[in-house]
XYZ file of C-alpha atoms in Angstrom:
716
model
C 19.910 -71.002 21.476
C 16.768 -67.811 22.505
C 17.825 -64.730 23.758
C 16.728 -65.482 27.516
C 15.933 -63.412 30.560
C 19.639 -64.538 33.185
C 18.021 -66.342 36.506
C 21.157 -67.209 38.024
C 22.514 -64.605 39.674
C 20.691 -61.042 40.224
C 20.532 -59.240 36.852
C 17.879 -55.709 38.462
C 19.805 -52.968 38.966
C 22.379 -53.942 35.439
C 21.395 -52.093 32.239
C 21.290 -55.230 30.194
C 19.084 -58.645 32.178
C 19.058 -61.305 29.518
C 21.664 -63.894 27.987
C 22.292 -66.652 25.583
C 21.363 -69.267 28.444
C 22.794 -72.893 26.877
C 20.172 -75.391 28.840
C 22.211 -79.040 30.177
C 21.275 -81.819 30.641
C 20.168 -83.619 34.261
C 22.513 -86.565 33.905
C 25.137 -86.913 35.981
C 27.699 -86.517 33.645
C 31.782 -87.471 35.331
C 30.918 -90.601 36.641
C 34.023 -91.436 37.335
C 34.454 -88.528 40.043
C 33.211 -88.948 43.792
C 29.627 -87.531 44.216
C 31.053 -84.633 47.214
C 32.113 -83.424 44.019
C 29.696 -82.852 41.318
C 28.840 -79.109 42.678
C 32.052 -78.039 41.592
C 31.576 -78.830 38.524
C 31.667 -75.445 36.652
C 28.595 -75.680 34.407
C 31.362 -75.278 31.577
C 32.821 -77.384 31.460
C 30.448 -80.327 31.619
C 30.196 -78.397 27.753
C 33.540 -78.668 26.941
C 32.511 -82.653 27.952
C 29.790 -82.634 26.235
C 31.573 -80.946 22.929
C 34.248 -83.629 23.562
C 31.569 -86.812 23.514
C 30.540 -85.202 20.522
C 33.862 -84.460 18.558
C 34.989 -88.481 19.661
C 31.600 -90.216 18.708
C 31.719 -88.224 14.949
C 35.525 -89.132 14.675
C 35.080 -92.412 15.396
C 37.803 -92.276 18.890
C 37.038 -95.230 21.283
C 38.475 -92.874 23.784
C 41.203 -90.563 24.078
C 43.787 -93.266 23.636
C 46.080 -91.620 20.698
C 45.550 -88.658 21.733
C 48.842 -85.950 22.161
C 47.829 -83.150 23.639
C 44.410 -80.988 25.530
C 44.538 -77.586 24.352
C 42.041 -75.845 25.373
C 40.698 -72.124 25.025
C 38.962 -70.144 28.211
C 38.188 -66.420 29.390
C 37.158 -66.929 32.515
C 37.173 -70.226 33.484
C 34.857 -71.745 36.457
C 34.658 -68.460 37.153
C 31.568 -69.420 39.480
C 33.573 -71.253 41.448
C 35.981 -68.413 42.394
C 32.688 -66.520 42.584
C 31.720 -68.811 45.517
C 34.961 -69.225 47.791
C 35.218 -64.262 47.256
C 31.688 -64.724 48.764
C 32.022 -67.015 51.268
C 35.955 -65.833 51.918
C 34.759 -62.137 52.696
C 31.159 -62.889 54.742
C 33.159 -64.818 57.493
C 37.272 -64.574 59.466
C 37.178 -67.817 60.043
C 38.354 -70.528 58.056
C 35.198 -71.957 56.730
C 34.519 -76.419 55.405
C 34.522 -76.511 51.939
C 37.020 -73.465 50.524
C 39.978 -75.907 49.666
C 37.435 -77.585 47.144
C 36.761 -74.211 45.680
C 40.513 -73.290 45.521
C 41.608 -76.367 43.442
C 37.971 -76.346 41.473
C 37.541 -72.917 41.220
C 40.977 -73.528 38.290
C 40.672 -74.008 34.588
C 43.332 -77.112 34.835
C 42.171 -78.906 37.615
C 38.628 -78.274 35.791
C 40.147 -79.705 32.721
C 41.530 -83.039 35.226
C 38.356 -83.974 35.855
C 37.790 -84.724 32.297
C 41.282 -86.386 31.399
C 40.577 -88.180 34.856
C 36.936 -89.081 33.112
C 38.548 -90.629 29.550
C 41.659 -92.182 32.048
C 44.348 -90.520 29.987
C 47.125 -88.436 31.040
C 48.484 -86.319 28.199
C 49.818 -82.951 28.407
C 46.671 -79.841 28.821
C 47.719 -77.015 28.322
C 45.029 -74.487 29.102
C 45.244 -71.116 26.464
C 43.482 -67.368 27.457
C 43.583 -64.729 25.610
C 40.142 -63.098 25.684
C 37.154 -63.238 22.732
C 40.612 -64.757 20.814
C 41.158 -68.101 23.275
C 39.216 -70.806 21.239
C 40.805 -69.952 18.329
C 44.607 -70.233 20.115
C 43.921 -72.871 20.690
C 42.754 -74.738 17.544
C 45.797 -72.302 16.166
C 48.318 -73.513 18.969
C 46.842 -77.922 18.224
C 47.849 -77.085 14.686
C 51.229 -75.534 15.595
C 52.332 -78.738 17.341
C 50.697 -81.313 14.285
C 52.484 -78.687 11.678
C 56.098 -78.391 13.591
C 56.160 -82.199 14.186
C 55.060 -82.112 18.348
C 52.706 -84.171 18.037
C 49.690 -86.231 15.885
C 46.876 -85.738 17.252
C 45.635 -82.769 18.873
C 42.057 -82.310 20.816
C 41.446 -78.204 21.206
C 39.249 -76.264 21.649
C 37.459 -73.521 23.446
C 34.170 -72.593 26.137
C 33.147 -69.744 28.381
C 29.889 -70.206 30.838
C 28.389 -66.844 32.495
C 29.101 -66.008 35.818
C 28.343 -62.763 37.295
C 31.641 -61.284 37.318
C 31.966 -61.575 33.202
C 28.589 -59.905 32.968
C 28.700 -57.667 34.732
C 31.803 -57.121 33.760
C 30.358 -56.063 29.914
C 27.320 -54.764 32.062
C 29.076 -51.762 32.828
C 31.318 -50.761 29.723
C 27.921 -50.639 28.378
C 28.581 -52.624 26.077
C 25.854 -55.494 25.871
C 22.951 -54.220 24.064
C 20.006 -53.258 26.494
C 17.685 -54.003 24.077
C 18.515 -57.589 24.215
C 19.372 -58.363 20.483
C 22.746 -58.645 18.693
C 22.679 -57.216 15.356
C 26.113 -56.957 14.702
C 26.781 -55.823 11.651
C 23.819 -53.277 11.702
C 23.379 -49.424 11.199
C 21.656 -49.282 14.415
C 23.297 -51.908 16.639
C 23.856 -51.395 21.040
C 25.864 -53.798 21.920
C 26.628 -57.408 22.400
C 24.345 -59.943 23.659
C 26.363 -62.471 25.656
C 26.177 -66.209 25.454
C 27.566 -69.688 27.188
C 29.086 -73.108 25.584
C 31.855 -74.972 24.118
C 33.267 -76.686 20.855
C 35.579 -78.897 20.573
C 37.707 -80.328 17.301
C 40.228 -83.195 16.617
C 42.985 -82.241 14.452
C 45.104 -85.383 13.283
C 48.488 -85.340 10.775
C 47.339 -87.125 7.820
C 49.564 -89.545 7.977
C 47.681 -90.242 11.569
C 44.546 -90.142 9.035
C 45.007 -92.304 6.613
C 46.785 -94.475 9.168
C 43.349 -95.304 11.159
C 41.105 -94.606 8.247
C 39.188 -90.710 9.607
C 37.899 -88.834 6.468
C 38.930 -85.107 7.276
C 35.566 -82.739 8.079
C 38.174 -79.938 6.841
C 41.436 -79.633 6.560
C 42.895 -76.259 8.857
C 45.324 -74.808 6.634
C 46.170 -71.146 7.815
C 46.558 -69.322 11.244
C 48.198 -66.153 12.624
C 47.962 -64.264 15.611
C 49.317 -60.055 16.047
C 48.464 -57.942 19.133
C 47.079 -54.411 18.757
C 48.105 -52.080 20.867
C 45.759 -48.922 20.083
C 43.686 -49.934 23.536
C 43.196 -52.142 25.959
C 39.185 -52.959 25.305
C 38.807 -50.280 22.004
C 40.187 -52.022 18.431
C 42.262 -49.610 16.363
C 39.050 -48.801 13.976
C 41.602 -49.467 11.208
C 42.191 -53.138 12.795
C 45.527 -53.383 11.549
C 46.170 -55.726 13.612
C 43.080 -58.143 11.618
C 44.529 -57.159 8.237
C 48.082 -58.488 9.735
C 45.936 -61.928 11.473
C 43.900 -62.248 7.492
C 47.172 -61.652 5.356
C 48.907 -64.354 7.839
C 46.442 -66.997 7.622
C 45.723 -67.411 4.568
C 49.984 -67.138 3.595
C 50.109 -70.510 5.952
C 47.630 -71.519 3.459
C 48.814 -70.928 0.372
C 45.769 -68.158 -0.649
C 44.612 -65.269 -1.746
C 41.326 -62.869 -0.301
C 39.523 -63.448 -3.501
C 40.070 -67.298 -2.632
C 37.676 -67.237 0.340
C 34.630 -67.681 -0.179
C 33.186 -67.535 3.862
C 34.177 -65.002 6.599
C 32.441 -65.434 10.391
C 33.517 -62.186 11.590
C 33.804 -61.223 14.712
C 31.073 -59.605 14.343
C 30.297 -58.311 17.950
C 27.515 -56.151 17.413
C 29.442 -53.224 19.584
C 29.461 -50.357 17.554
C 33.618 -49.969 17.111
C 34.108 -53.767 16.900
C 32.139 -54.239 14.042
C 33.438 -51.582 11.588
C 36.780 -51.723 13.031
C 36.544 -55.261 11.256
C 34.585 -54.243 8.393
C 37.853 -51.480 7.538
C 40.187 -54.240 7.733
C 38.221 -56.562 5.190
C 37.602 -54.009 3.120
C 41.503 -53.058 3.364
C 42.592 -56.642 2.834
C 40.432 -57.897 0.335
C 40.523 -54.666 -1.404
C 37.727 -55.032 -4.353
C 37.646 -58.561 -3.363
C 35.156 -58.282 -0.634
C 32.251 -57.947 -2.655
C 32.583 -61.373 -3.718
C 33.423 -62.033 -0.131
C 29.875 -63.651 2.374
C 30.565 -62.694 5.402
C 28.337 -63.079 7.990
C 28.312 -63.370 12.285
C 26.896 -65.931 14.380
C 26.537 -64.742 17.212
C 24.081 -63.225 16.001
C 22.127 -66.280 16.620
C 23.609 -67.164 19.978
C 25.927 -64.042 21.462
C 29.229 -63.720 22.679
C 30.105 -67.316 23.716
C 34.137 -65.291 24.222
C 36.913 -68.129 25.388
C 34.571 -70.002 23.269
C 33.969 -68.023 20.843
C 36.175 -69.320 18.391
C 36.059 -72.698 18.767
C 31.939 -72.384 17.697
C 32.509 -70.349 14.929
C 35.508 -72.475 13.064
C 33.175 -74.979 13.806
C 30.298 -73.828 12.794
C 32.851 -72.598 9.182
C 33.642 -76.630 8.993
C 29.793 -77.191 8.900
C 29.294 -74.539 6.513
C 32.140 -76.200 3.991
C 31.063 -79.638 4.883
C 26.842 -79.090 3.775
C 27.998 -75.646 1.644
C 26.356 -73.469 2.935
C 25.842 -70.056 4.921
C 25.190 -69.472 7.843
C 23.154 -65.935 7.758
C 23.629 -62.977 10.177
C 20.843 -62.447 11.937
C 18.593 -59.382 12.969
C 19.721 -57.442 10.339
C 17.366 -54.103 8.828
C 19.901 -51.724 7.912
C 22.881 -52.530 6.471
C 25.599 -49.911 8.011
C 27.549 -47.968 5.625
C 31.138 -49.613 6.349
C 29.966 -52.518 5.283
C 31.316 -53.504 1.410
C 30.861 -57.287 1.694
C 28.271 -59.768 1.196
C 26.617 -59.331 4.109
C 24.860 -63.048 4.336
C 21.729 -61.239 6.082
C 19.743 -65.299 5.306
C 20.485 -68.671 5.630
C 21.433 -69.706 2.001
C 22.925 -73.029 0.069
C 26.127 -72.003 -1.869
C 29.422 -73.939 -3.005
C 32.711 -72.870 -0.151
C 35.606 -73.610 -0.552
C 37.422 -72.104 1.134
C 35.915 -70.510 4.803
C 38.393 -67.586 7.658
C 36.590 -66.853 10.938
C 37.938 -63.923 13.489
C 38.338 -64.033 16.430
C 39.528 -60.901 18.858
C 39.262 -60.113 22.121
C 40.495 -57.720 24.731
C 43.753 -57.227 25.621
C 44.418 -57.386 21.736
C 44.315 -60.630 21.026
C 44.183 -60.334 17.452
C 43.345 -64.366 15.721
C 42.362 -66.163 12.520
C 41.970 -69.940 11.191
C 41.483 -70.666 7.307
C 39.796 -73.921 7.124
C 39.427 -75.752 3.507
C 36.841 -78.282 1.903
C 39.169 -81.311 1.608
C 38.611 -81.323 -1.832
C 40.385 -77.859 -2.323
C 43.009 -78.618 0.153
C 46.984 -78.749 -1.568
C 47.986 -82.204 -0.780
C 51.547 -80.876 -2.209
C 55.214 -80.645 0.052
C 54.232 -79.904 3.846
C 57.451 -76.846 4.467
C 60.146 -79.107 6.512
C 60.495 -77.416 9.607
C 63.809 -77.734 11.898
C 63.251 -78.627 15.163
C 66.968 -76.530 16.855
C 67.495 -75.824 20.316
C 66.909 -72.712 22.752
C 68.886 -70.625 23.520
C 68.561 -68.861 27.062
C 70.090 -65.731 26.350
C 69.093 -63.440 29.173
C 66.958 -63.960 32.515
C 64.909 -61.398 35.040
C 63.014 -61.492 38.517
C 61.327 -59.611 41.005
C 61.125 -61.119 44.132
C 59.532 -61.367 47.619
C 64.291 -61.529 47.508
C 64.595 -57.240 45.376
C 64.124 -56.779 41.796
C 66.168 -58.247 40.138
C 67.659 -61.715 39.297
C 70.634 -61.989 41.240
C 68.740 -60.957 44.427
C 66.555 -63.514 43.630
C 70.003 -66.015 43.046
C 71.711 -64.696 46.666
C 68.527 -65.531 48.584
C 68.408 -69.319 47.257
C 71.918 -70.214 47.429
C 72.461 -68.468 50.840
C 69.115 -69.666 51.949
C 68.121 -65.678 53.422
C 65.494 -66.444 55.846
C 63.421 -63.674 53.952
C 60.577 -61.578 56.202
C 57.300 -63.013 55.606
C 54.362 -60.057 56.842
C 50.349 -60.826 58.138
C 48.086 -60.016 54.432
C 46.270 -56.712 56.053
C 41.833 -58.333 55.134
C 40.046 -56.204 53.526
C 36.769 -57.175 55.433
C 36.721 -58.555 58.613
C 39.454 -59.404 60.832
C 40.537 -63.085 60.214
C 41.160 -65.025 63.479
C 44.152 -66.806 62.122
C 47.233 -66.411 61.154
C 48.132 -65.765 57.275
C 50.965 -64.289 56.251
C 52.401 -63.142 52.323
C 55.961 -63.237 50.785
C 55.571 -59.894 49.428
C 57.674 -57.798 46.575
C 59.580 -54.499 48.307
C 59.052 -51.560 46.974
C 60.579 -51.075 43.170
C 63.379 -48.726 43.308
C 62.985 -46.172 40.634
C 65.225 -47.214 37.714
C 63.052 -50.192 37.893
C 59.796 -49.768 36.813
C 59.587 -46.651 32.819
C 57.211 -44.152 33.133
C 54.748 -45.412 30.731
C 50.842 -44.499 30.948
C 49.250 -47.904 31.540
C 51.282 -48.518 34.639
C 49.250 -45.568 36.418
C 46.405 -48.401 36.680
C 47.920 -51.630 35.693
C 48.153 -54.017 38.840
C 51.089 -55.287 40.683
C 50.939 -58.350 38.408
C 51.633 -56.237 35.425
C 54.985 -54.003 36.642
C 56.160 -57.574 37.779
C 55.947 -58.576 34.801
C 56.585 -55.495 32.232
C 60.596 -55.188 35.236
C 61.658 -59.141 34.973
C 60.902 -58.786 31.233
C 62.875 -55.500 30.869
C 65.698 -57.063 32.317
C 65.567 -60.187 30.755
C 65.739 -57.926 27.600
C 69.297 -56.042 28.618
C 71.208 -59.114 29.340
C 70.221 -60.773 25.764
C 71.542 -57.510 24.650
C 68.163 -55.520 24.485
C 67.839 -52.869 26.112
C 64.136 -51.690 25.881
C 63.684 -54.507 23.572
C 65.872 -52.876 20.845
C 67.041 -54.552 17.611
C 65.525 -57.539 18.827
C 63.795 -57.849 15.786
C 60.362 -59.489 15.639
C 59.517 -60.037 19.241
C 56.605 -62.630 20.722
C 55.558 -63.272 24.151
C 54.309 -66.289 26.449
C 53.123 -64.865 30.033
C 51.861 -67.635 32.354
C 50.330 -67.702 35.872
C 47.500 -69.546 38.035
C 45.636 -66.751 39.468
C 46.520 -63.435 37.618
C 44.537 -60.606 38.761
C 43.831 -60.961 41.652
C 43.488 -57.938 43.013
C 41.600 -56.016 40.466
C 39.628 -59.135 40.437
C 37.958 -58.663 44.226
C 37.446 -55.523 43.982
C 35.558 -55.224 41.403
C 33.616 -58.340 41.934
C 33.424 -56.538 45.599
C 31.407 -54.010 43.930
C 29.442 -55.496 42.264
C 28.114 -57.458 45.002
C 27.717 -54.004 47.025
C 26.919 -51.803 44.907
C 25.815 -53.590 41.891
C 25.318 -49.794 39.847
C 28.815 -48.498 40.896
C 30.987 -51.262 39.385
C 34.133 -49.457 37.674
C 34.615 -50.438 34.116
C 37.635 -48.816 34.809
C 38.260 -52.009 36.845
C 37.120 -54.436 34.612
C 39.388 -54.929 31.724
C 41.935 -55.096 34.007
C 40.907 -58.296 35.504
C 40.763 -60.556 32.626
C 44.629 -63.025 32.334
C 46.257 -61.658 29.484
C 45.712 -57.878 30.556
C 49.612 -57.904 31.762
C 50.630 -59.550 28.660
C 48.906 -57.352 26.243
C 50.611 -54.135 28.978
C 54.112 -55.749 28.380
C 53.351 -55.640 24.577
C 52.606 -52.628 24.473
C 55.446 -50.329 26.442
C 57.847 -52.878 24.245
C 55.606 -52.885 20.994
C 54.917 -55.944 20.124
C 52.881 -56.633 17.759
C 52.932 -60.032 16.758
C 52.311 -62.802 18.357
C 51.911 -63.221 22.777
C 49.409 -65.175 24.203
C 48.560 -66.012 28.343
C 48.416 -70.235 29.517
C 47.542 -70.351 32.792
C 48.432 -73.097 35.104
C 50.792 -74.225 37.954
C 54.369 -73.037 38.043
C 55.169 -75.874 35.695
C 52.706 -74.476 33.390
C 56.032 -72.209 32.110
C 57.042 -75.351 30.361
C 54.596 -75.398 28.015
C 55.141 -72.064 27.405
C 58.722 -73.036 26.788
C 57.051 -74.990 24.311
C 54.718 -72.815 22.671
C 57.863 -70.261 22.361
C 60.030 -73.290 20.604
C 57.125 -73.567 17.963
C 56.938 -70.195 16.780
C 60.699 -70.283 16.693
C 60.760 -73.196 14.516
C 58.207 -71.310 12.318
C 60.063 -68.143 11.397
C 56.986 -66.104 13.028
C 59.494 -64.635 15.294
C 62.836 -64.357 16.071
C 62.435 -64.114 19.667
C 60.274 -65.140 22.770
C 59.686 -63.367 26.150
C 59.285 -66.389 28.276
C 57.634 -64.797 31.613
C 55.556 -66.485 34.726
C 54.335 -63.630 36.744
C 51.625 -64.105 40.012
C 49.974 -61.118 42.664
C 48.500 -61.792 45.641
C 46.190 -60.190 48.087
C 44.410 -61.405 51.143
C 42.786 -63.470 49.080
C 45.032 -65.260 47.587
C 47.136 -65.309 50.572
C 44.419 -67.465 52.519
C 44.010 -69.235 49.570
C 47.329 -70.805 49.979
C 47.089 -71.088 54.172
C 44.194 -73.454 53.834
C 47.198 -76.236 51.232
C 48.727 -75.750 54.950
C 48.869 -73.267 58.003
C 52.342 -72.847 57.391
C 52.519 -72.173 53.419
C 53.497 -68.828 52.906
C 51.575 -66.639 50.078
C 54.137 -64.892 47.121
C 54.507 -63.566 44.774
C 56.804 -62.281 41.906
C 57.562 -63.018 37.925
C 60.670 -64.414 36.176
C 61.024 -63.867 32.432
C 63.659 -66.290 30.700
C 64.391 -63.822 26.156
C 65.453 -66.936 23.910
C 66.004 -67.517 20.311
C 67.173 -70.382 18.312
C 70.880 -68.755 17.584
C 73.398 -67.493 20.103
C 75.544 -68.099 22.603
C 72.940 -69.027 25.223
C 72.834 -72.073 27.680
C 70.660 -74.453 26.091
C 67.615 -75.477 27.445
C 65.815 -79.464 26.939
C 62.730 -79.983 28.148
C 61.090 -83.514 29.128
C 56.806 -84.223 30.555
C 55.562 -86.365 32.587
C 52.039 -87.216 32.186
C 49.510 -86.078 33.896
C 48.500 -87.538 37.397
C 45.316 -87.925 38.803
C 45.616 -88.227 42.174
C 47.929 -88.828 44.679
C 49.702 -91.919 44.509
C 49.864 -91.690 40.520
C 52.377 -87.638 41.342
C 54.468 -90.387 43.684
C 54.794 -92.813 40.772
C 55.535 -90.166 38.340
C 57.603 -88.099 39.714
C 60.070 -91.173 40.184
C 59.608 -91.555 36.733
C 60.785 -88.841 35.842
C 64.450 -87.752 37.322
C 66.704 -90.881 37.658
C 69.131 -88.348 40.053
C 67.589 -85.651 42.317
C 67.734 -82.881 40.144
C 69.802 -79.799 41.130
C 67.029 -77.488 42.364
C 64.048 -78.526 42.929
C 60.155 -78.032 44.370
C 59.883 -79.100 47.713
C 58.062 -76.349 50.244
C 60.015 -77.380 53.309
C 55.940 -78.472 54.255
C 56.665 -82.752 54.844
C 52.937 -83.419 54.712
C 52.918 -81.247 51.341
C 56.190 -82.369 49.830
C 55.453 -86.192 50.828
C 55.472 -87.440 46.324
C 58.765 -85.322 46.989
C 60.188 -87.247 49.671
C 58.685 -90.552 48.273
C 60.314 -89.895 44.809
C 63.423 -89.722 46.504
C 63.731 -93.379 47.747
C 63.862 -94.270 43.316
C 67.303 -91.433 43.002
C 70.501 -93.258 43.088
C 71.750 -89.217 44.411
C 70.440 -86.941 46.614
C 73.476 -84.223 46.313
C 73.493 -81.278 49.351
C 74.099 -79.228 47.511
C 70.281 -79.186 45.356
C 68.435 -76.074 46.427
C 64.460 -75.688 46.616
C 62.743 -71.925 46.268
C 60.094 -72.392 46.885
C 61.651 -73.286 51.273
C 63.645 -68.956 50.762
C 60.699 -66.881 47.975
C 57.705 -69.167 49.335
C 54.690 -70.475 47.250
C 54.754 -68.522 44.218
C 52.810 -70.151 42.347
C 52.800 -68.705 38.428
C 55.870 -67.169 39.188
C 57.528 -70.558 41.026
C 58.415 -72.295 37.618
C 59.540 -68.792 36.387
C 61.587 -68.919 39.328
C 63.649 -72.278 39.389
C 63.944 -71.510 35.616
C 66.096 -67.764 36.135
C 67.953 -69.879 39.108
C 69.403 -72.422 37.275
C 70.266 -69.913 34.096
C 72.759 -68.174 36.619
C 74.032 -71.642 38.360
C 74.595 -73.552 34.586
C 76.242 -69.742 33.389
C 78.767 -69.117 36.647
C 79.644 -72.460 36.551
C 79.347 -74.086 33.392
C 77.577 -77.024 34.278
C 74.585 -78.220 33.057
C 72.065 -78.103 34.900
C 68.531 -80.178 35.981
C 65.997 -79.449 37.418
C 62.270 -80.199 38.432
C 58.810 -78.357 38.234
C 56.255 -80.326 39.736
C 51.969 -79.196 40.342
C 50.188 -79.866 43.249
C 47.009 -80.311 41.240
C 48.359 -82.361 37.452
C 51.073 -82.857 36.432
C 55.218 -81.985 36.367
C 58.407 -81.671 34.380
C 61.633 -81.597 34.772
C 64.531 -78.708 32.321
C 67.540 -79.168 32.036
C 69.937 -75.762 31.381
C 73.459 -75.726 30.277
């Protein structure tokens, strides 16, 4: 891969004009997708499919049968499809053909579902988005699933493709190298080069690999995640979070710094990042740092964003298998901060333990430790006791108000909430498009916090819901909560800033705001919430439909079982603007977009309500959806996911025929609150917790999804 001029979009008014771009094959990659949909498959998804093909072939797996889950990390997802949707939307006041398809395929989980269709696979699909650490997080989450016995085989990795919005964003931050040459750890480095690509790993338990006679390329031995609270985009100069992840990953792997032979550094080539990482390695390894070989392969392929951590983990696996070290290219004069053995030329070497660092916007830090099979301990693995999840507190922000009590009252009394016409930023719309908006916040609901001054509404909704949940749990402002983790779920994320920034990119490229771009990343809200609460441990963001919160609960449970945290805050949130409101209306003119957040404080201890959930297989079309919903529950749940529009609810209506009971007390929050997208599932769980506590009986919830999967949960 070489640094070449960007031709996919106009960069004439950008400081940087080059990137590391992938030449995709001309062949049609998705044979089971209708040809009319070919143009809706993002470049990154095509790279991901090619990576999956290679991984399965290398593992001698005939397909995905036998794989228990897929976990994929991405920072931008199918951003190019979203850009197309936005350009069409802003240029016309009328509904346009093809927009509904763009809405669907813009979503990373829909793109991933296209791969599942290709392999006729129906298992859980989890999309992690923690900026540039996403790929490493996906592999770490897969490790945790296997270590705790929740899965035996998981396909995990990451991907991203170069997109105009992202390229422009890094350019406005002056993070891209004007010279076009990335020089990590060079004293005169001037920035990073964006790249694109994908990588996946098939992770298996030892028993699963032995069962099919597979030989390990390497052993995934350690993983840690931590949050840097210093700044949304700039790392702590001392690299404190990086020190914690390197220490934690090595502790899990049962090694000391002097036993690490090679580090594939995050090494972006920007002045701040390289110095912070060099400082962290020096503090973590001490005198042993001088003997540790370190290189940044971003010097050769650019920064792959959400794919970086996965690709660099694969490079470590290749180094372990081939017994060689990749070079850090383009270094002319080593930065004085470097205290390690900087590998400037390819060399053969004995490599038994490799470590890879991935750091991202929002302060997400992740470290993976991989070992050569001969060096890996075959001792007794930790025994984890899978206790029950307890809900200690809940909180909500919704069109009904800024409390979970207001949400319960609105849904149980079936209030008719006001819906306002969403105001368009460009042109006047020639069709009605209404939205259930969150009312203005009461003065006591949002704290005084500098980051909130420029944060997006989804951040404010998330923080307010989180504070209510923590207060209910007995931890006001997180006081006394101990080690706290955060799992955030969303569908669209920070749409208002994303639309504003991309509009500036289109209209006035040279004046696009560097202050707005960092707020467009999916994990910005979790970062702000973590900063206010002082959460410097694990924090992660998942992208998906309202039912994705069930996967968030599973991750929270895993963290608790592994004793990484004492409590976990799970948040489902969404914000809405005219772009998102129009997108919802494409599904049906009577479907109203909504916004807000729901939060739950979870623990394995305490007297809180118990929560259990079951996972339904993913579906690939409407008929499968009806079938899976019928299989999921044997009776009508107390809280359902119907919208009140028969065309949209067809699968649920069909599934009712198989249910032996249909209680008249069934509640449908979407009919009252509107389509809350990422907040919808959280609202359902918050409501269920209220009812279960009030009535003293379990409450069953159905969390259906439009595109990919459905889940059920029982709270009581």
